[in-house]
Amino acid sequence: MSDLLQPTAALIPAEFKPHVVAYGCTSATMLLGEQRVASIIRQAHPGVQVTEPVTACIAACRSLGMKKIKLVTPYESTVNRKIVDGLRARGLDVDSVVSFEEPDDLKVGAISTNSVVEAAVHAGGGAKPDVDGVFISCTTLPTFSAIPIIERLTGKPATSSNHALAWHMQKLAGIKKFQSSLGRLYAD
């Protein structure tokens, strides 16, 4: 997997000089490790700030005060176990998992926003006062428009791999004004 990341990191021309480079795969980051992802990217772009969905998720959950979470994923059970173990190792208490159990990434991208909302509401409904919020793992799932709806329906903060990743990139780049219509994370 890291063999694929190296040529991809080199696709950004050196003269571009980005402030932040993000790697967009939650499950691969969990398998490779955040430090390995950053190391590979920095081989092509020395000194650049790097983020990926795992680091972004942890930062977003801290910002939202989410310690005990419900997790929504598209993954099969073997991948879900690795994601849960990885999030727990990074200080999050994963209460439970709702999964689409879809092994085909092309089909994951076709899961509707409404289905994501339904899964997240089922996972983290307002009737669960002991849970701080919902995290939706996977950069392929359509979640940006879902997050504000999930927050409204559950009364709890929510974020996802892409949602947290975009927010974290902006933070690292020093962008202070956020699009507050994207949910509580962007309202700070």
PDB file of C-alpha atoms in Angstrom:
ATOM      1  CA  MET A   1       0.000   0.000   0.000  1.00  0.00           C
ATOM      2  CA  SER A   2       2.807   2.445   0.816  1.00  0.00           C
ATOM      3  CA  ASP A   3       4.240   1.594  -2.615  1.00  0.00           C
ATOM      4  CA  LEU A   4       1.183   3.289  -4.125  1.00  0.00           C
ATOM      5  CA  LEU A   5       1.444   6.356  -1.907  1.00  0.00           C
ATOM      6  CA  GLN A   6       5.017   7.281  -2.924  1.00  0.00           C
ATOM      7  CA  PRO A   7       4.349   7.996  -6.617  1.00  0.00           C
ATOM      8  CA  THR A   8       1.088   9.723  -5.711  1.00  0.00           C
ATOM      9  CA  ALA A   9       2.857  12.139  -3.353  1.00  0.00           C
ATOM     10  CA  ALA A  10       5.308  12.968  -6.130  1.00  0.00           C
ATOM     11  CA  LEU A  11       2.458  14.001  -8.457  1.00  0.00           C
ATOM     12  CA  ILE A  12       2.319  17.401  -6.775  1.00  0.00           C
ATOM     13  CA  PRO A  13       5.054  19.420  -8.505  1.00  0.00           C
ATOM     14  CA  ALA A  14       7.844  20.512  -6.138  1.00  0.00           C
ATOM     15  CA  GLU A  15       7.561  24.106  -7.357  1.00  0.00           C
ATOM     16  CA  PHE A  16       3.926  24.189  -6.169  1.00  0.00           C
ATOM     17  CA  LYS A  17       5.131  24.396  -2.534  1.00  0.00           C
ATOM     18  CA  PRO A  18       1.900  23.452  -0.748  1.00  0.00           C
ATOM     19  CA  HIS A  19       1.346  24.502   2.875  1.00  0.00           C
ATOM     20  CA  VAL A  20      -0.466  21.262   3.641  1.00  0.00           C
ATOM     21  CA  VAL A  21      -0.709  17.920   1.871  1.00  0.00           C
ATOM     22  CA  ALA A  22      -3.468  15.502   2.821  1.00  0.00           C
ATOM     23  CA  TYR A  23      -3.689  11.792   2.179  1.00  0.00           C
ATOM     24  CA  GLY A  24      -7.316  10.776   1.758  1.00  0.00           C
ATOM     25  CA  CYS A  25      -7.831   7.197   2.913  1.00  0.00           C
ATOM     26  CA  THR A  26      -8.898   6.344   6.451  1.00  0.00           C
ATOM     27  CA  SER A  27      -8.450   2.583   6.397  1.00  0.00           C
ATOM     28  CA  ALA A  28      -5.071   2.742   4.622  1.00  0.00           C
ATOM     29  CA  THR A  29      -3.841   5.363   7.093  1.00  0.00           C
ATOM     30  CA  MET A  30      -4.905   3.108   9.944  1.00  0.00           C
ATOM     31  CA  LEU A  31      -2.968   0.210   8.373  1.00  0.00           C
ATOM     32  CA  LEU A  32       0.150   2.210   7.437  1.00  0.00           C
ATOM     33  CA  GLY A  33       0.166   4.535  10.437  1.00  0.00           C
ATOM     34  CA  GLU A  34       0.079   8.300  10.434  1.00  0.00           C
ATOM     35  CA  GLN A  35       3.841   8.669  10.781  1.00  0.00           C
ATOM     36  CA  ARG A  36       4.497   6.430   7.762  1.00  0.00           C
ATOM     37  CA  VAL A  37       2.035   8.404   5.623  1.00  0.00           C
ATOM     38  CA  ALA A  38       3.691  11.681   6.655  1.00  0.00           C
ATOM     39  CA  SER A  39       7.158  10.277   6.005  1.00  0.00           C
ATOM     40  CA  ILE A  40       6.267   9.157   2.475  1.00  0.00           C
ATOM     41  CA  ILE A  41       4.685  12.505   1.618  1.00  0.00           C
ATOM     42  CA  ARG A  42       7.620  14.444   3.064  1.00  0.00           C
ATOM     43  CA  GLN A  43      10.033  12.459   0.899  1.00  0.00           C
ATOM     44  CA  ALA A  44       8.475  14.243  -2.075  1.00  0.00           C
ATOM     45  CA  HIS A  45       7.736  17.497  -0.205  1.00  0.00           C
ATOM     46  CA  PRO A  46      10.217  18.077   2.632  1.00  0.00           C
ATOM     47  CA  GLY A  47       8.956  20.229   5.482  1.00  0.00           C
ATOM     48  CA  VAL A  48       5.309  20.263   4.386  1.00  0.00           C
ATOM     49  CA  GLN A  49       2.571  19.854   6.985  1.00  0.00           C
ATOM     50  CA  VAL A  50       0.771  16.556   6.487  1.00  0.00           C
ATOM     51  CA  THR A  51      -2.594  15.327   7.597  1.00  0.00           C
ATOM     52  CA  GLU A  52      -4.798  12.350   6.885  1.00  0.00           C
ATOM     53  CA  PRO A  53      -8.212  11.212   8.108  1.00  0.00           C
ATOM     54  CA  VAL A  54      -7.009   9.546  11.311  1.00  0.00           C
ATOM     55  CA  THR A  55      -5.111  12.554  12.670  1.00  0.00           C
ATOM     56  CA  ALA A  56      -7.904  14.834  11.448  1.00  0.00           C
ATOM     57  CA  CYS A  57     -10.555  12.673  13.144  1.00  0.00           C
ATOM     58  CA  ILE A  58      -8.754  12.769  16.482  1.00  0.00           C
ATOM     59  CA  ALA A  59      -8.261  16.563  16.258  1.00  0.00           C
ATOM     60  CA  ALA A  60     -11.902  17.073  15.232  1.00  0.00           C
ATOM     61  CA  CYS A  61     -13.239  14.860  18.011  1.00  0.00           C
ATOM     62  CA  ARG A  62     -11.146  16.758  20.565  1.00  0.00           C
ATOM     63  CA  SER A  63     -12.388  20.073  19.195  1.00  0.00           C
ATOM     64  CA  LEU A  64     -15.991  18.854  19.441  1.00  0.00           C
ATOM     65  CA  GLY A  65     -15.522  17.346  22.919  1.00  0.00           C
ATOM     66  CA  MET A  66     -16.231  13.857  21.585  1.00  0.00           C
ATOM     67  CA  LYS A  67     -14.633  11.111  23.668  1.00  0.00           C
ATOM     68  CA  LYS A  68     -17.264   8.374  23.504  1.00  0.00           C
ATOM     69  CA  ILE A  69     -18.457   7.937  19.934  1.00  0.00           C
ATOM     70  CA  LYS A  70     -20.701   5.925  17.717  1.00  0.00           C
ATOM     71  CA  LEU A  71     -18.914   4.840  14.555  1.00  0.00           C
ATOM     72  CA  VAL A  72     -20.482   4.516  11.099  1.00  0.00           C
ATOM     73  CA  THR A  73     -18.482   2.790   8.351  1.00  0.00           C
ATOM     74  CA  PRO A  74     -18.959   1.144   4.989  1.00  0.00           C
ATOM     75  CA  TYR A  75     -16.342  -1.499   5.827  1.00  0.00           C
ATOM     76  CA  GLU A  76     -16.473  -5.241   6.337  1.00  0.00           C
ATOM     77  CA  SER A  77     -16.086  -6.547   9.880  1.00  0.00           C
ATOM     78  CA  THR A  78     -12.320  -7.224   9.607  1.00  0.00           C
ATOM     79  CA  VAL A  79     -11.654  -3.604   8.619  1.00  0.00           C
ATOM     80  CA  ASN A  80     -14.133  -2.345  11.227  1.00  0.00           C
ATOM     81  CA  ARG A  81     -12.178  -4.141  13.947  1.00  0.00           C
ATOM     82  CA  LYS A  82      -8.950  -2.444  12.834  1.00  0.00           C
ATOM     83  CA  ILE A  83     -10.628   0.974  12.744  1.00  0.00           C
ATOM     84  CA  VAL A  84     -12.185   0.468  16.189  1.00  0.00           C
ATOM     85  CA  ASP A  85      -8.907  -0.803  17.674  1.00  0.00           C
ATOM     86  CA  GLY A  86      -7.019   2.092  16.061  1.00  0.00           C
ATOM     87  CA  LEU A  87      -9.430   4.746  17.335  1.00  0.00           C
ATOM     88  CA  ARG A  88      -9.380   3.229  20.815  1.00  0.00           C
ATOM     89  CA  ALA A  89      -5.568   3.185  20.770  1.00  0.00           C
ATOM     90  CA  ARG A  90      -5.711   6.905  19.986  1.00  0.00           C
ATOM     91  CA  GLY A  91      -7.935   7.687  22.962  1.00  0.00           C
ATOM     92  CA  LEU A  92     -11.481   7.454  21.631  1.00  0.00           C
ATOM     93  CA  ASP A  93     -14.058   5.221  23.285  1.00  0.00           C
ATOM     94  CA  VAL A  94     -15.941   3.554  20.425  1.00  0.00           C
ATOM     95  CA  ASP A  95     -19.322   2.638  21.876  1.00  0.00           C
ATOM     96  CA  SER A  96     -20.608   0.712  18.860  1.00  0.00           C
ATOM     97  CA  VAL A  97     -20.405   0.399  15.083  1.00  0.00           C
ATOM     98  CA  VAL A  98     -23.042   0.658  12.375  1.00  0.00           C
ATOM     99  CA  SER A  99     -21.690  -0.621   9.068  1.00  0.00           C
ATOM    100  CA  PHE A 100     -22.885  -0.965   5.491  1.00  0.00           C
ATOM    101  CA  GLU A 101     -20.579  -4.049   5.225  1.00  0.00           C
ATOM    102  CA  GLU A 102     -19.653  -3.106   1.639  1.00  0.00           C
ATOM    103  CA  PRO A 103     -16.297  -4.397   0.353  1.00  0.00           C
ATOM    104  CA  ASP A 104     -16.490  -2.677  -3.056  1.00  0.00           C
ATOM    105  CA  ASP A 105     -15.197   0.919  -2.899  1.00  0.00           C
ATOM    106  CA  LEU A 106     -17.093   1.829  -6.080  1.00  0.00           C
ATOM    107  CA  LYS A 107     -20.319   0.774  -4.410  1.00  0.00           C
ATOM    108  CA  VAL A 108     -19.372   2.671  -1.256  1.00  0.00           C
ATOM    109  CA  GLY A 109     -19.228   5.860  -3.314  1.00  0.00           C
ATOM    110  CA  ALA A 110     -22.763   5.169  -4.524  1.00  0.00           C
ATOM    111  CA  ILE A 111     -24.238   4.929  -0.998  1.00  0.00           C
ATOM    112  CA  SER A 112     -26.704   7.783  -0.782  1.00  0.00           C
ATOM    113  CA  THR A 113     -26.408  10.721   1.581  1.00  0.00           C
ATOM    114  CA  ASN A 114     -29.818   9.749   2.969  1.00  0.00           C
ATOM    115  CA  SER A 115     -28.503   6.277   3.801  1.00  0.00           C
ATOM    116  CA  VAL A 116     -25.509   7.813   5.574  1.00  0.00           C
ATOM    117  CA  VAL A 117     -27.843  10.073   7.567  1.00  0.00           C
ATOM    118  CA  GLU A 118     -30.087   7.122   8.492  1.00  0.00           C
ATOM    119  CA  ALA A 119     -27.099   5.045   9.645  1.00  0.00           C
ATOM    120  CA  ALA A 120     -25.680   7.902  11.698  1.00  0.00           C
ATOM    121  CA  VAL A 121     -29.016   8.750  13.290  1.00  0.00           C
ATOM    122  CA  HIS A 122     -29.484   5.074  14.118  1.00  0.00           C
ATOM    123  CA  ALA A 123     -25.963   5.007  15.577  1.00  0.00           C
ATOM    124  CA  GLY A 124     -26.027   8.180  17.613  1.00  0.00           C
ATOM    125  CA  GLY A 125     -29.593   9.197  18.245  1.00  0.00           C
ATOM    126  CA  GLY A 126     -30.424  11.735  20.906  1.00  0.00           C
ATOM    127  CA  ALA A 127     -31.812   8.924  23.075  1.00  0.00           C
ATOM    128  CA  LYS A 128     -28.204   7.916  23.801  1.00  0.00           C
ATOM    129  CA  PRO A 129     -27.122  10.542  26.361  1.00  0.00           C
ATOM    130  CA  ASP A 130     -23.945   8.626  27.228  1.00  0.00           C
ATOM    131  CA  VAL A 131     -22.491   9.109  23.723  1.00  0.00           C
ATOM    132  CA  ASP A 132     -20.743  12.359  22.775  1.00  0.00           C
ATOM    133  CA  GLY A 133     -21.218  12.178  19.004  1.00  0.00           C
ATOM    134  CA  VAL A 134     -20.848  10.313  15.733  1.00  0.00           C
ATOM    135  CA  PHE A 135     -17.802   9.710  13.531  1.00  0.00           C
ATOM    136  CA  ILE A 136     -18.343   8.432   9.980  1.00  0.00           C
ATOM    137  CA  SER A 137     -15.230   6.702   8.696  1.00  0.00           C
ATOM    138  CA  CYS A 138     -14.255   6.488   5.004  1.00  0.00           C
ATOM    139  CA  THR A 139     -13.354   9.216   2.548  1.00  0.00           C
ATOM    140  CA  THR A 140     -15.494   7.615  -0.157  1.00  0.00           C
ATOM    141  CA  LEU A 141     -18.792   8.079   1.680  1.00  0.00           C
ATOM    142  CA  PRO A 142     -20.746  11.257   0.792  1.00  0.00           C
ATOM    143  CA  THR A 143     -20.946  13.106   4.100  1.00  0.00           C
ATOM    144  CA  PHE A 144     -20.508  16.880   3.790  1.00  0.00           C
ATOM    145  CA  SER A 145     -24.193  17.658   3.331  1.00  0.00           C
ATOM    146  CA  ALA A 146     -25.119  14.881   5.779  1.00  0.00           C
ATOM    147  CA  ILE A 147     -23.261  16.274   8.805  1.00  0.00           C
ATOM    148  CA  PRO A 148     -25.578  19.243   9.597  1.00  0.00           C
ATOM    149  CA  ILE A 149     -28.626  16.999   9.156  1.00  0.00           C
ATOM    150  CA  ILE A 150     -27.175  14.346  11.466  1.00  0.00           C
ATOM    151  CA  GLU A 151     -26.384  16.975  14.096  1.00  0.00           C
ATOM    152  CA  ARG A 152     -29.895  18.398  13.906  1.00  0.00           C
ATOM    153  CA  LEU A 153     -31.552  14.973  14.137  1.00  0.00           C
ATOM    154  CA  THR A 154     -29.343  13.565  16.916  1.00  0.00           C
ATOM    155  CA  GLY A 155     -28.639  16.742  18.858  1.00  0.00           C
ATOM    156  CA  LYS A 156     -25.001  15.628  18.949  1.00  0.00           C
ATOM    157  CA  PRO A 157     -21.873  16.673  17.076  1.00  0.00           C
ATOM    158  CA  ALA A 158     -20.886  14.652  14.049  1.00  0.00           C
ATOM    159  CA  THR A 159     -17.934  14.529  11.705  1.00  0.00           C
ATOM    160  CA  SER A 160     -16.539  12.234   9.053  1.00  0.00           C
ATOM    161  CA  SER A 161     -13.227  11.387   7.454  1.00  0.00           C
ATOM    162  CA  ASN A 162     -13.570  14.012   4.690  1.00  0.00           C
ATOM    163  CA  HIS A 163     -15.314  16.560   6.888  1.00  0.00           C
ATOM    164  CA  ALA A 164     -12.574  16.387   9.526  1.00  0.00           C
ATOM    165  CA  LEU A 165      -9.802  16.210   6.907  1.00  0.00           C
ATOM    166  CA  ALA A 166     -10.886  19.403   5.132  1.00  0.00           C
ATOM    167  CA  TRP A 167     -11.279  21.198   8.486  1.00  0.00           C
ATOM    168  CA  HIS A 168      -7.845  20.020   9.661  1.00  0.00           C
ATOM    169  CA  MET A 169      -6.181  21.098   6.409  1.00  0.00           C
ATOM    170  CA  GLN A 170      -7.661  24.569   6.835  1.00  0.00           C
ATOM    171  CA  LYS A 171      -6.465  24.732  10.445  1.00  0.00           C
ATOM    172  CA  LEU A 172      -2.939  23.671   9.490  1.00  0.00           C
ATOM    173  CA  ALA A 173      -2.901  26.202   6.635  1.00  0.00           C
ATOM    174  CA  GLY A 174      -3.862  28.972   9.071  1.00  0.00           C
ATOM    175  CA  ILE A 175      -7.308  29.600   7.610  1.00  0.00           C
ATOM    176  CA  LYS A 176      -9.426  30.989  10.407  1.00  0.00           C
ATOM    177  CA  LYS A 177     -12.793  31.579   8.742  1.00  0.00           C
ATOM    178  CA  PHE A 178     -14.848  28.457   8.239  1.00  0.00           C
ATOM    179  CA  GLN A 179     -18.105  27.673   6.466  1.00  0.00           C
ATOM    180  CA  SER A 180     -20.357  27.378   9.541  1.00  0.00           C
ATOM    181  CA  SER A 181     -23.163  25.784   7.518  1.00  0.00           C
ATOM    182  CA  LEU A 182     -21.068  22.588   7.469  1.00  0.00           C
ATOM    183  CA  GLY A 183     -21.808  21.802  11.117  1.00  0.00           C
ATOM    184  CA  ARG A 184     -20.493  22.399  14.611  1.00  0.00           C
ATOM    185  CA  LEU A 185     -16.881  21.607  13.736  1.00  0.00           C
ATOM    186  CA  TYR A 186     -16.804  24.488  11.281  1.00  0.00           C
ATOM    187  CA  ALA A 187     -18.583  26.879  13.641  1.00  0.00           C
ATOM    188  CA  ASP A 188     -15.550  27.495  15.902  1.00  0.00           C
TER     189      ASP A 188
END
